[in-house]
PDB file of C-alpha atoms in Angstrom:
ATOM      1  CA  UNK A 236       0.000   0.000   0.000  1.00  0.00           C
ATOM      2  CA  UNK A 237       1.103   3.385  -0.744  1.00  0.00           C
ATOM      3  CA  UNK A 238       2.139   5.822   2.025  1.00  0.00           C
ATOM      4  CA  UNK A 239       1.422   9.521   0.750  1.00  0.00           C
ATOM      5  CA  UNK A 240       4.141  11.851   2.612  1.00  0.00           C
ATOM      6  CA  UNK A 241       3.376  15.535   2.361  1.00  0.00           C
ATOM      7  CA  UNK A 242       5.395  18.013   0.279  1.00  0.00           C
ATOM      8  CA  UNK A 243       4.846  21.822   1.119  1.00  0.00           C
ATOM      9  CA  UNK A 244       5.260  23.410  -2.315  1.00  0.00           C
ATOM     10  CA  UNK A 245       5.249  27.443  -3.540  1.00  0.00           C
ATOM     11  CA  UNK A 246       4.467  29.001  -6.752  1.00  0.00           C
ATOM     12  CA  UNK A 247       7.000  30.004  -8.857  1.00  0.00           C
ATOM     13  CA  UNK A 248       6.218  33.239 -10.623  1.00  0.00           C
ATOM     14  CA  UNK A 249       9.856  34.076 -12.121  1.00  0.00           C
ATOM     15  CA  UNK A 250      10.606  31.521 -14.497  1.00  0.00           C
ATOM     16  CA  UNK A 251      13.500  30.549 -16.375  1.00  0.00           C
ATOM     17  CA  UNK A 252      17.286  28.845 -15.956  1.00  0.00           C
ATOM     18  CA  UNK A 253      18.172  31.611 -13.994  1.00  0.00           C
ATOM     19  CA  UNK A 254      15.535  31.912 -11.374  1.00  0.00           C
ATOM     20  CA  UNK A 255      15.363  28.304 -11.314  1.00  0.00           C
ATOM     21  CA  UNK A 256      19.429  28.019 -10.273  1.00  0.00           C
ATOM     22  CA  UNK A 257      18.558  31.177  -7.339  1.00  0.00           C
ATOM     23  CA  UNK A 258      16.125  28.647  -6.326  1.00  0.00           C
ATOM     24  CA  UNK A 259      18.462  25.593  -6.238  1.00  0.00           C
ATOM     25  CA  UNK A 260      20.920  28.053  -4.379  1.00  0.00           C
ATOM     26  CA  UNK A 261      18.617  28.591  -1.627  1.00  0.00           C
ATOM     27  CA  UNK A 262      17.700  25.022  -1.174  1.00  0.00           C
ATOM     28  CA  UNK A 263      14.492  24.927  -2.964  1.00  0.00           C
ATOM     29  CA  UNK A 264      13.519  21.853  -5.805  1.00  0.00           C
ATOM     30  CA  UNK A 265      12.389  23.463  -9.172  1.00  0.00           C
ATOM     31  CA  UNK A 266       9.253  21.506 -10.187  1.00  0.00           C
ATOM     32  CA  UNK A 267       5.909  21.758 -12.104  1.00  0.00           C
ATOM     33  CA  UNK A 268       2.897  20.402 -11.584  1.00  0.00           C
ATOM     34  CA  UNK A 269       0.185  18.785 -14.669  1.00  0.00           C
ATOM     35  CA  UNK A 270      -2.325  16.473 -15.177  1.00  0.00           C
ATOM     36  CA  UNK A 271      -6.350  15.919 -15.075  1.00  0.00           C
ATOM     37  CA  UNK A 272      -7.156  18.387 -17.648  1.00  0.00           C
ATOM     38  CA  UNK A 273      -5.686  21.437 -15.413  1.00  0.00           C
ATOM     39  CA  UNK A 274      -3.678  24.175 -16.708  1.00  0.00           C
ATOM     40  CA  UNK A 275       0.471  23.174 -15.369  1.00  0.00           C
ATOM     41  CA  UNK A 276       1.780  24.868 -12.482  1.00  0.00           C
ATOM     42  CA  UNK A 277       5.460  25.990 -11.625  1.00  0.00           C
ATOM     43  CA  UNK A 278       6.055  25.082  -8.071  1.00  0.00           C
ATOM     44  CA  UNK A 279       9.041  24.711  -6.257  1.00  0.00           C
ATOM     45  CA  UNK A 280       9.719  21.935  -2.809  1.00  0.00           C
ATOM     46  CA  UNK A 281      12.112  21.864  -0.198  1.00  0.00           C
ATOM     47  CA  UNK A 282      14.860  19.902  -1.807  1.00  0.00           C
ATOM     48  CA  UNK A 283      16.083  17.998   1.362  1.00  0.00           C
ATOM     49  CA  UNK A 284      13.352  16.479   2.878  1.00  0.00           C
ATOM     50  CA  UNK A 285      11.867  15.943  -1.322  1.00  0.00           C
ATOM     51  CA  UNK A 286      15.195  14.605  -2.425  1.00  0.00           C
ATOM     52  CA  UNK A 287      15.296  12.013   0.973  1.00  0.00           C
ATOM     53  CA  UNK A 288      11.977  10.583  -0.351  1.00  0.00           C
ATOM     54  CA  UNK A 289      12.669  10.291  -3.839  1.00  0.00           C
ATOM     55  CA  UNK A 290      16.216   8.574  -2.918  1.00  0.00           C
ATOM     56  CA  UNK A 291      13.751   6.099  -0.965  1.00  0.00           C
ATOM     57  CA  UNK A 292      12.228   4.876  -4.124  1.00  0.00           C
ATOM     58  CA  UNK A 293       8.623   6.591  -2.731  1.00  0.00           C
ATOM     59  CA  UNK A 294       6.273   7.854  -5.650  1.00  0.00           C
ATOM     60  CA  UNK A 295       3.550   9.020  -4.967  1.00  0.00           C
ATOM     61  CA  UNK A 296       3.184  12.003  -2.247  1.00  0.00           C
ATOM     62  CA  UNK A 297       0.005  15.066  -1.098  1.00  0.00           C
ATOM     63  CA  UNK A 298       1.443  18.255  -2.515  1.00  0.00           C
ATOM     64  CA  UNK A 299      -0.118  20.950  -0.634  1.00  0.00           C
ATOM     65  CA  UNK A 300       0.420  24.677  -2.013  1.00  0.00           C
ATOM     66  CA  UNK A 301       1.126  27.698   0.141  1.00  0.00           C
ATOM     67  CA  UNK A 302      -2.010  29.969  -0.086  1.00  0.00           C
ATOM     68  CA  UNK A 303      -4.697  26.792  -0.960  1.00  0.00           C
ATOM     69  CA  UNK A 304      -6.009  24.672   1.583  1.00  0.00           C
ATOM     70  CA  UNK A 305      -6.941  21.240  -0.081  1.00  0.00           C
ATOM     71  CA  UNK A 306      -3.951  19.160  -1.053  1.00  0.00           C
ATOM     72  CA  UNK A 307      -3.201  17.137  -4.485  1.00  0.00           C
ATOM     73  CA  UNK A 308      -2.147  13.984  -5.054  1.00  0.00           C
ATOM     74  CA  UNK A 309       0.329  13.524  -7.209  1.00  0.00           C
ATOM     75  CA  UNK A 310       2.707  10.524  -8.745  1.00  0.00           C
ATOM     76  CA  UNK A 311       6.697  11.266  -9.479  1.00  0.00           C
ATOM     77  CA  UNK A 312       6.301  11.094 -13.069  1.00  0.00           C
ATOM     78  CA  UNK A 313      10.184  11.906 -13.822  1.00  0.00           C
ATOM     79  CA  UNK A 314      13.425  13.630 -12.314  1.00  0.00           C
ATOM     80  CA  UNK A 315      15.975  15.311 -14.650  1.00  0.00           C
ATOM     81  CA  UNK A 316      19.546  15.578 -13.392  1.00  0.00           C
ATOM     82  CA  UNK A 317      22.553  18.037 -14.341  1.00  0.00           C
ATOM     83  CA  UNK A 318      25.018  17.321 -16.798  1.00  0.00           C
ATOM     84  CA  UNK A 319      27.088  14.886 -14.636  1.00  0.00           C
ATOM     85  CA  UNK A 320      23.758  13.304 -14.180  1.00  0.00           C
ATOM     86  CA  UNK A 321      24.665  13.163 -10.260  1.00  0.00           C
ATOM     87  CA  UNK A 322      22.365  15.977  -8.782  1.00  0.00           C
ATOM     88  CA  UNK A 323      18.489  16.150  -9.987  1.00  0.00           C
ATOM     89  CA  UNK A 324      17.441  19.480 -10.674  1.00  0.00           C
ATOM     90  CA  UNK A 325      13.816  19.159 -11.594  1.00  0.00           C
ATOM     91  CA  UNK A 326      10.871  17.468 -10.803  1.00  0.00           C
ATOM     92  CA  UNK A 327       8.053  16.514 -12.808  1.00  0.00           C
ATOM     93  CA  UNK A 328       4.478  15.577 -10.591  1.00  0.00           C
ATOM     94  CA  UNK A 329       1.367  14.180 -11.995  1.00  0.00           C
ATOM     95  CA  UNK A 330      -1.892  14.974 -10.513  1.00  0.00           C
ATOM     96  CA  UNK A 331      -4.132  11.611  -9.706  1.00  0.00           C
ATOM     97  CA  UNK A 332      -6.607   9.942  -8.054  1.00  0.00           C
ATOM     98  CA  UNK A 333      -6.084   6.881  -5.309  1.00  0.00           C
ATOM     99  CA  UNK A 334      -8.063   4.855  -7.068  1.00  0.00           C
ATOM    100  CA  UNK A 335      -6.808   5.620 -10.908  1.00  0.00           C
ATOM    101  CA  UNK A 336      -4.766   2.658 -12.612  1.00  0.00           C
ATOM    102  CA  UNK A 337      -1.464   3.950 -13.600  1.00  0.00           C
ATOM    103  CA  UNK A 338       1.821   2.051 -15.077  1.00  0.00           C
ATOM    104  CA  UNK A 339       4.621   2.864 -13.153  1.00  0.00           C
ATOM    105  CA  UNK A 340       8.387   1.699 -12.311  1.00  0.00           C
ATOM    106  CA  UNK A 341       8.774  -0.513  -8.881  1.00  0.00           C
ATOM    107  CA  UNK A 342      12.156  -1.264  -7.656  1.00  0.00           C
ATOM    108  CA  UNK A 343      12.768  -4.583  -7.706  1.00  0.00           C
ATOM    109  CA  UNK A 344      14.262  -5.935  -4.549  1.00  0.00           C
ATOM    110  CA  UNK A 345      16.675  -9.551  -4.055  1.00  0.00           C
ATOM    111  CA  UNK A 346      15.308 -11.487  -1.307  1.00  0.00           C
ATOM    112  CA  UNK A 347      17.904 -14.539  -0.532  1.00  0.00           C
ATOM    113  CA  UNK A 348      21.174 -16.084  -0.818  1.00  0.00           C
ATOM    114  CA  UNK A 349      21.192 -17.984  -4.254  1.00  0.00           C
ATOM    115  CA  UNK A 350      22.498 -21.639  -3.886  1.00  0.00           C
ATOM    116  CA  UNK A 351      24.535 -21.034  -7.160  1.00  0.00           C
ATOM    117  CA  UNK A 352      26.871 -18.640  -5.235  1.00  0.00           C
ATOM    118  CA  UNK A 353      27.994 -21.276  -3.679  1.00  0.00           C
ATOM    119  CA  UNK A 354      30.013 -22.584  -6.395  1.00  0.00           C
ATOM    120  CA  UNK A 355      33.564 -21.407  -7.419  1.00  0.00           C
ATOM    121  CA  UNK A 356      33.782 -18.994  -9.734  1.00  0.00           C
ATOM    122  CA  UNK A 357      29.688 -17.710  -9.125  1.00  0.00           C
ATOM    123  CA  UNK A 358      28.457 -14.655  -9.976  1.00  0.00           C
ATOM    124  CA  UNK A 359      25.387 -13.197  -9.446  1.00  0.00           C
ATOM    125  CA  UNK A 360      23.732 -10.340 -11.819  1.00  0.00           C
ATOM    126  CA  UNK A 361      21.233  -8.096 -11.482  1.00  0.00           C
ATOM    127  CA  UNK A 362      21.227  -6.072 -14.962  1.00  0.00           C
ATOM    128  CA  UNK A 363      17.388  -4.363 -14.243  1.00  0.00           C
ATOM    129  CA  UNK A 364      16.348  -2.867 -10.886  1.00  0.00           C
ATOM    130  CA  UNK A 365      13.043  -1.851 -11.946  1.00  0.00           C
ATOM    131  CA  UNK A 366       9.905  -3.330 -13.520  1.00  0.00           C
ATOM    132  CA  UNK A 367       6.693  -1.329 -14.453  1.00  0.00           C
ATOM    133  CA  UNK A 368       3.339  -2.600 -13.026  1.00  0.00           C
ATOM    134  CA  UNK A 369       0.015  -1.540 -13.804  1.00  0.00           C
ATOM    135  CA  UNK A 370      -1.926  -0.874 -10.646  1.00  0.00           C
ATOM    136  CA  UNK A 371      -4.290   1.986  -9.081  1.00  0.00           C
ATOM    137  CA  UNK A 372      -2.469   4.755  -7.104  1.00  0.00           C
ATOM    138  CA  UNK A 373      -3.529   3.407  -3.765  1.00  0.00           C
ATOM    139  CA  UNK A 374      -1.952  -0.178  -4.044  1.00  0.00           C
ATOM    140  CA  UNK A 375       1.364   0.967  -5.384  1.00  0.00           C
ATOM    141  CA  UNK A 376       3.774  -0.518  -3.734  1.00  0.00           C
ATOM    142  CA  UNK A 377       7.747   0.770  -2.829  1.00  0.00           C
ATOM    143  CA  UNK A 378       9.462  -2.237  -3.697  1.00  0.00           C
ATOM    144  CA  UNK A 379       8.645  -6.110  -5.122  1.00  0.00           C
ATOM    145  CA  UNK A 380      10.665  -8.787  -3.435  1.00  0.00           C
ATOM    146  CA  UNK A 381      12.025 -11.373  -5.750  1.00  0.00           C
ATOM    147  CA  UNK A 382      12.907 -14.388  -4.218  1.00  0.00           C
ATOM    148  CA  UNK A 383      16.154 -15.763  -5.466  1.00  0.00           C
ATOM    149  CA  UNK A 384      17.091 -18.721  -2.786  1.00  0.00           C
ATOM    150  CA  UNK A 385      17.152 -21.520  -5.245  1.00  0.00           C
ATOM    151  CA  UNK A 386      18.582 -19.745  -8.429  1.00  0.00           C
ATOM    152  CA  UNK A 387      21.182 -22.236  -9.385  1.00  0.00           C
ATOM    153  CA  UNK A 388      24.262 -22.136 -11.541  1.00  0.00           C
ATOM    154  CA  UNK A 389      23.494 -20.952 -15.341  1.00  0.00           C
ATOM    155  CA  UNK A 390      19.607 -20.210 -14.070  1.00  0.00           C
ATOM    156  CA  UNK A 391      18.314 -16.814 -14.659  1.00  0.00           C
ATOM    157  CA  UNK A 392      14.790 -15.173 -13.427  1.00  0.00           C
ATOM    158  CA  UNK A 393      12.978 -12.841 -15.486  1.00  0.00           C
ATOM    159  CA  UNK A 394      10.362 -10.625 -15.606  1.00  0.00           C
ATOM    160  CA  UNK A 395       7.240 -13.082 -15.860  1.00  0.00           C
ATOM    161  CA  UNK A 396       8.809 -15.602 -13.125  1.00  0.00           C
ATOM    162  CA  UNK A 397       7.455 -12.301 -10.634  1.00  0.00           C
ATOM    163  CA  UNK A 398       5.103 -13.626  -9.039  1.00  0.00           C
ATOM    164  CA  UNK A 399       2.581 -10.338  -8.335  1.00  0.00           C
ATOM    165  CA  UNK A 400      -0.555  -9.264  -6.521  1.00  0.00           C
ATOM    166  CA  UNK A 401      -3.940 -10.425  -8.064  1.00  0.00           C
ATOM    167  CA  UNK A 402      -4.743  -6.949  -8.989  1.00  0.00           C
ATOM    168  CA  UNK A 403      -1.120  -6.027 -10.545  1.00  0.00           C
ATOM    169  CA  UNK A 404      -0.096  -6.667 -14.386  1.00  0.00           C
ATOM    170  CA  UNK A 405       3.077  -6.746 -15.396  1.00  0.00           C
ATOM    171  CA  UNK A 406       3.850  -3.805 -17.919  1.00  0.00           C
ATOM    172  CA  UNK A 407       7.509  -4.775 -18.741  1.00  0.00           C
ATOM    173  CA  UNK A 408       9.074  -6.688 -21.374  1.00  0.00           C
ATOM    174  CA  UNK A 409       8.126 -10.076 -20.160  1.00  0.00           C
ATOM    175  CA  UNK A 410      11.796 -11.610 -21.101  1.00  0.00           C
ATOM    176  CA  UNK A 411      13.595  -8.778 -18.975  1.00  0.00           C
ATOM    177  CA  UNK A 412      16.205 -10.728 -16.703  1.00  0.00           C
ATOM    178  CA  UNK A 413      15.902  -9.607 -13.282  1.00  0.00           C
ATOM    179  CA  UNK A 414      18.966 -11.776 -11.836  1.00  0.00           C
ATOM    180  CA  UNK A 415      21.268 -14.560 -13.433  1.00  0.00           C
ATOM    181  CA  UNK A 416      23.881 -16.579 -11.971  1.00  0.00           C
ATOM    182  CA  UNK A 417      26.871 -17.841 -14.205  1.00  0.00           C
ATOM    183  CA  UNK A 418      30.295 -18.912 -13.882  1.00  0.00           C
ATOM    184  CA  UNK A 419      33.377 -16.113 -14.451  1.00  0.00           C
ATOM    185  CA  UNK A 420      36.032 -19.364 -14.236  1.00  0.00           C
ATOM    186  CA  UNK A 421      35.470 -20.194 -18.030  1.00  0.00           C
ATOM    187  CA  UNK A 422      35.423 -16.759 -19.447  1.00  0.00           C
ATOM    188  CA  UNK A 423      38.747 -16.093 -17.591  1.00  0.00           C
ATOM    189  CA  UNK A 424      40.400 -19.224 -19.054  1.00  0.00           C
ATOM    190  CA  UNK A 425      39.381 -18.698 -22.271  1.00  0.00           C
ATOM    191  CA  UNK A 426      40.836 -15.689 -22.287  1.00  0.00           C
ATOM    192  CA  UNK A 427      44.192 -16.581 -20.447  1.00  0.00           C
ATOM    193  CA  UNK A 428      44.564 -19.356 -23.459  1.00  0.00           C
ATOM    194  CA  UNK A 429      43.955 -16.864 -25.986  1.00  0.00           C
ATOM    195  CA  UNK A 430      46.569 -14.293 -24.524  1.00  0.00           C
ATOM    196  CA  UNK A 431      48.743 -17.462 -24.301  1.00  0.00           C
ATOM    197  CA  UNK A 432      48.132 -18.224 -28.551  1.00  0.00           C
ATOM    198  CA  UNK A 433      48.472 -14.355 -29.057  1.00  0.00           C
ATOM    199  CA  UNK A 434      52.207 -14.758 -27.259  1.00  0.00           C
ATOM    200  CA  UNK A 435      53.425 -17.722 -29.233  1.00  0.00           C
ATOM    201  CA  UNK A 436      52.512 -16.562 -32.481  1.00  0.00           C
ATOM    202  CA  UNK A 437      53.356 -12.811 -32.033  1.00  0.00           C
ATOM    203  CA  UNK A 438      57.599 -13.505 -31.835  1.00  0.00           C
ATOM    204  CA  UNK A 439      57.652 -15.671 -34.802  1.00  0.00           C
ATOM    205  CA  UNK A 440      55.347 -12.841 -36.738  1.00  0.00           C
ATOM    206  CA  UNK A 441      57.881 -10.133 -35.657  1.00  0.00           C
ATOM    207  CA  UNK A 442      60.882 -12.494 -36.276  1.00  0.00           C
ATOM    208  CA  UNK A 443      60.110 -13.003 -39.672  1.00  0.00           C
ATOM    209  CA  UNK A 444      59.626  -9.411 -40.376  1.00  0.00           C
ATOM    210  CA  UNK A 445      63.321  -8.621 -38.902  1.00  0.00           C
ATOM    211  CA  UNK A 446      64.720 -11.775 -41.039  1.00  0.00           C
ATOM    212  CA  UNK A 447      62.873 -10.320 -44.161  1.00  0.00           C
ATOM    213  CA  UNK A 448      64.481  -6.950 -43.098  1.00  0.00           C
ATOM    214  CA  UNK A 449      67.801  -8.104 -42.611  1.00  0.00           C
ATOM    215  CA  UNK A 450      67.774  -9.677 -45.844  1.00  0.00           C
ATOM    216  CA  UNK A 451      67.029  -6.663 -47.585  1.00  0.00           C
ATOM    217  CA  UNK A 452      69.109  -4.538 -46.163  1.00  0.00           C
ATOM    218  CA  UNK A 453      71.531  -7.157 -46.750  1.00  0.00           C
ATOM    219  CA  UNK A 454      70.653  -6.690 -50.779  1.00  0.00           C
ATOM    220  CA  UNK A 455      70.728  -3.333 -50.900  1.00  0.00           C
ATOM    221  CA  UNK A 456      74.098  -3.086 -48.642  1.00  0.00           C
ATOM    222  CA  UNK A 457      75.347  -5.394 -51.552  1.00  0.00           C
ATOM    223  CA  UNK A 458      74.640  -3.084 -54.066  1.00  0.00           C
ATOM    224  CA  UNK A 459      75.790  -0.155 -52.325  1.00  0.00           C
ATOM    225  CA  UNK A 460      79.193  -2.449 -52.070  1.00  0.00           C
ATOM    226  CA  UNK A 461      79.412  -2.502 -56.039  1.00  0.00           C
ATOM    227  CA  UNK A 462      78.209   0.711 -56.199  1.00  0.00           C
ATOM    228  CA  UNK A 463      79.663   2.964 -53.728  1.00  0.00           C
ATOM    229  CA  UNK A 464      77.482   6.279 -53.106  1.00  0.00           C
ATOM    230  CA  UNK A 465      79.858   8.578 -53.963  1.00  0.00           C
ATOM    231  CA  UNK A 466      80.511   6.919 -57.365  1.00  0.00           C
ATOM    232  CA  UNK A 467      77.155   8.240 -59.418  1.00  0.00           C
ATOM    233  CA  UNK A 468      77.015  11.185 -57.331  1.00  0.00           C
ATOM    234  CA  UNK A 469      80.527  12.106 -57.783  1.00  0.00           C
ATOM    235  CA  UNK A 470      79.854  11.748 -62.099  1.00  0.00           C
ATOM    236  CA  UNK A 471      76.322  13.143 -61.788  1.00  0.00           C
ATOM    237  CA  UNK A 472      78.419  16.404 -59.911  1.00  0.00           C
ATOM    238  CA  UNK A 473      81.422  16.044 -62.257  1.00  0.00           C
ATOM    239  CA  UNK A 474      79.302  15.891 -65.671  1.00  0.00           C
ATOM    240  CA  UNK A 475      76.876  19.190 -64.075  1.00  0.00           C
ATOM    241  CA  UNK A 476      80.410  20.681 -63.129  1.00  0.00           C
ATOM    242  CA  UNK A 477      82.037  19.536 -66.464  1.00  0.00           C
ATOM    243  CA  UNK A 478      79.579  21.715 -68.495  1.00  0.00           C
ATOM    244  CA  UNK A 479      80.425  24.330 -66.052  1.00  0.00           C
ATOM    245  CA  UNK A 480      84.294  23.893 -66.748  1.00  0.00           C
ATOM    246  CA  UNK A 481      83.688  24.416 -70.083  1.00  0.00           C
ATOM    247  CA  UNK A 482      81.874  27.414 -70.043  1.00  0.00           C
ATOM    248  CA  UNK A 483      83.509  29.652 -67.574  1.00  0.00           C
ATOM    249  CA  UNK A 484      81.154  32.004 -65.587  1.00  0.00           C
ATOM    250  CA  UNK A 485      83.157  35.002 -66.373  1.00  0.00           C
ATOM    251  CA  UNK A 486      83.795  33.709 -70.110  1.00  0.00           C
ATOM    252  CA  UNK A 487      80.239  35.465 -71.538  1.00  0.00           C
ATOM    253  CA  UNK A 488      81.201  38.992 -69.417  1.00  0.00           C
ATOM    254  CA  UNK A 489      84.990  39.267 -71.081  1.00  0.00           C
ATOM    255  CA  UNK A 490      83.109  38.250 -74.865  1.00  0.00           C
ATOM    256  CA  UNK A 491      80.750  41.051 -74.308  1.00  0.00           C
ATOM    257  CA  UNK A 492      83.192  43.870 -73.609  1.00  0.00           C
TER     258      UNK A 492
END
């Protein structure tokens, strides 16, 4: 059953990124309110005591807004974060009734020490956290246990092994895995024997490419030997300087006078 905490909330009448960040600085929660045909509203929350809630997975809370006496329910609909994605800077609130069906996200919570774990070389995963249910407002719960006690080695649970309340459906891919056990030991040998083939066959590789070096710098040292550098640069100079020697640079200025 759902526990509605109470969240004092003001109107926001300056909006915009720069009034929202003097709110932030004075430890307010920048947030607007929407939902059952009503116009959306710019509120803002205490951030602490919000923040403490929505860090305890809770969802659905009685806003109640300084100046109006009745109080809204509302449903956590979404929380954006800053650019490091570490602190949330926005708030998003739904207005509802108890007794409305809504889909929403339910933490998903490991009840159990898996008998697979205790093999060598176990490891248990847990790659989603979450599942969406559809329920009414009033029966949403915090958390789902999952009971994982006699998840074996190479077992998985997923999504439709939950078992859930009569009046819950399951709104989430069906074939989600919720928490797998397998064995590290194989993937880690593997790999070492791979590494292993890699080392073998990466000296000869780099051998042969020194040998085939060696050989032709070997050839072309050769060659050098029969040919020794100086020798065509010494007639390619000599037959550049030999037209030279022939015609004198000062021979054309003594002709001309």
């Amino acid at each position: 059953m759902v526990s509605a905490h109470t969240l004092k909330a003001q109107r926001r009448e300056r909006l915009g990124s720069r009034y929202a960040k003097r709110d932030r600085t004075a430890g307010r929660l920048p947030a607007v309110l929407y939902g059952h045909g009503q116009p959306p509203v710019s509120i803002s929350l205490e951030a602490k005591e919000a923040l403490r809630f929505f860090h305890q997975g809770e969802k659905v809370f009685t806003i109640e807004l300084s100046g109006e006496g009745k109080g809204q329910t509302v449903i956590l609909k979404d929380l954006q974060f800053d650019y490091l994605g570490t602190n949330v800077i926005h708030v998003d609130l739904a207005r509802v009734d108890l007794d409305e069906e809504i889909v929403a996200n339910v933490h998903v919570n490991l009840v159990g020490e898996a008998v697979g774990l205790k093999k060598a070389g176990a490891i248990l995963t847990h790659p989603i956290t979450q599942i969406a249910i559809k329920c009414t407002v009033r029966t949403l719960p915090d958390h789902i246990d999952v009971e994982i006690t006699n998840l074996d080695m190479n077992q998985e649970i997923k999504a439709r092994d939950v078992k859930l309340p009569g009046t819950f459906t399951l709104a989430s891919d069906p074939d989600a895995i919720l928490a797998a056990i397998s064995e590290i030991k194989e993937e880690v040998v593997a790999a070492e024997a791979t590494a292993v083939e890699g080392g073998a066959a990466g000296p000869e590789v780099i051998t042969a490419k020194k040998d085939e070096a060696g050989a032709a710098g070997a050839a072309a040292g050769g060659d050098k030997g029969k040919a020794p550098a100086g020798g065509d640069k010494g007639k390619a100079a000599g037959g550049a300087g030999g037209d030279k020697a022939k015609a004198p640079a000062g021979g054309d200025k003594k002709e001309k006078k």
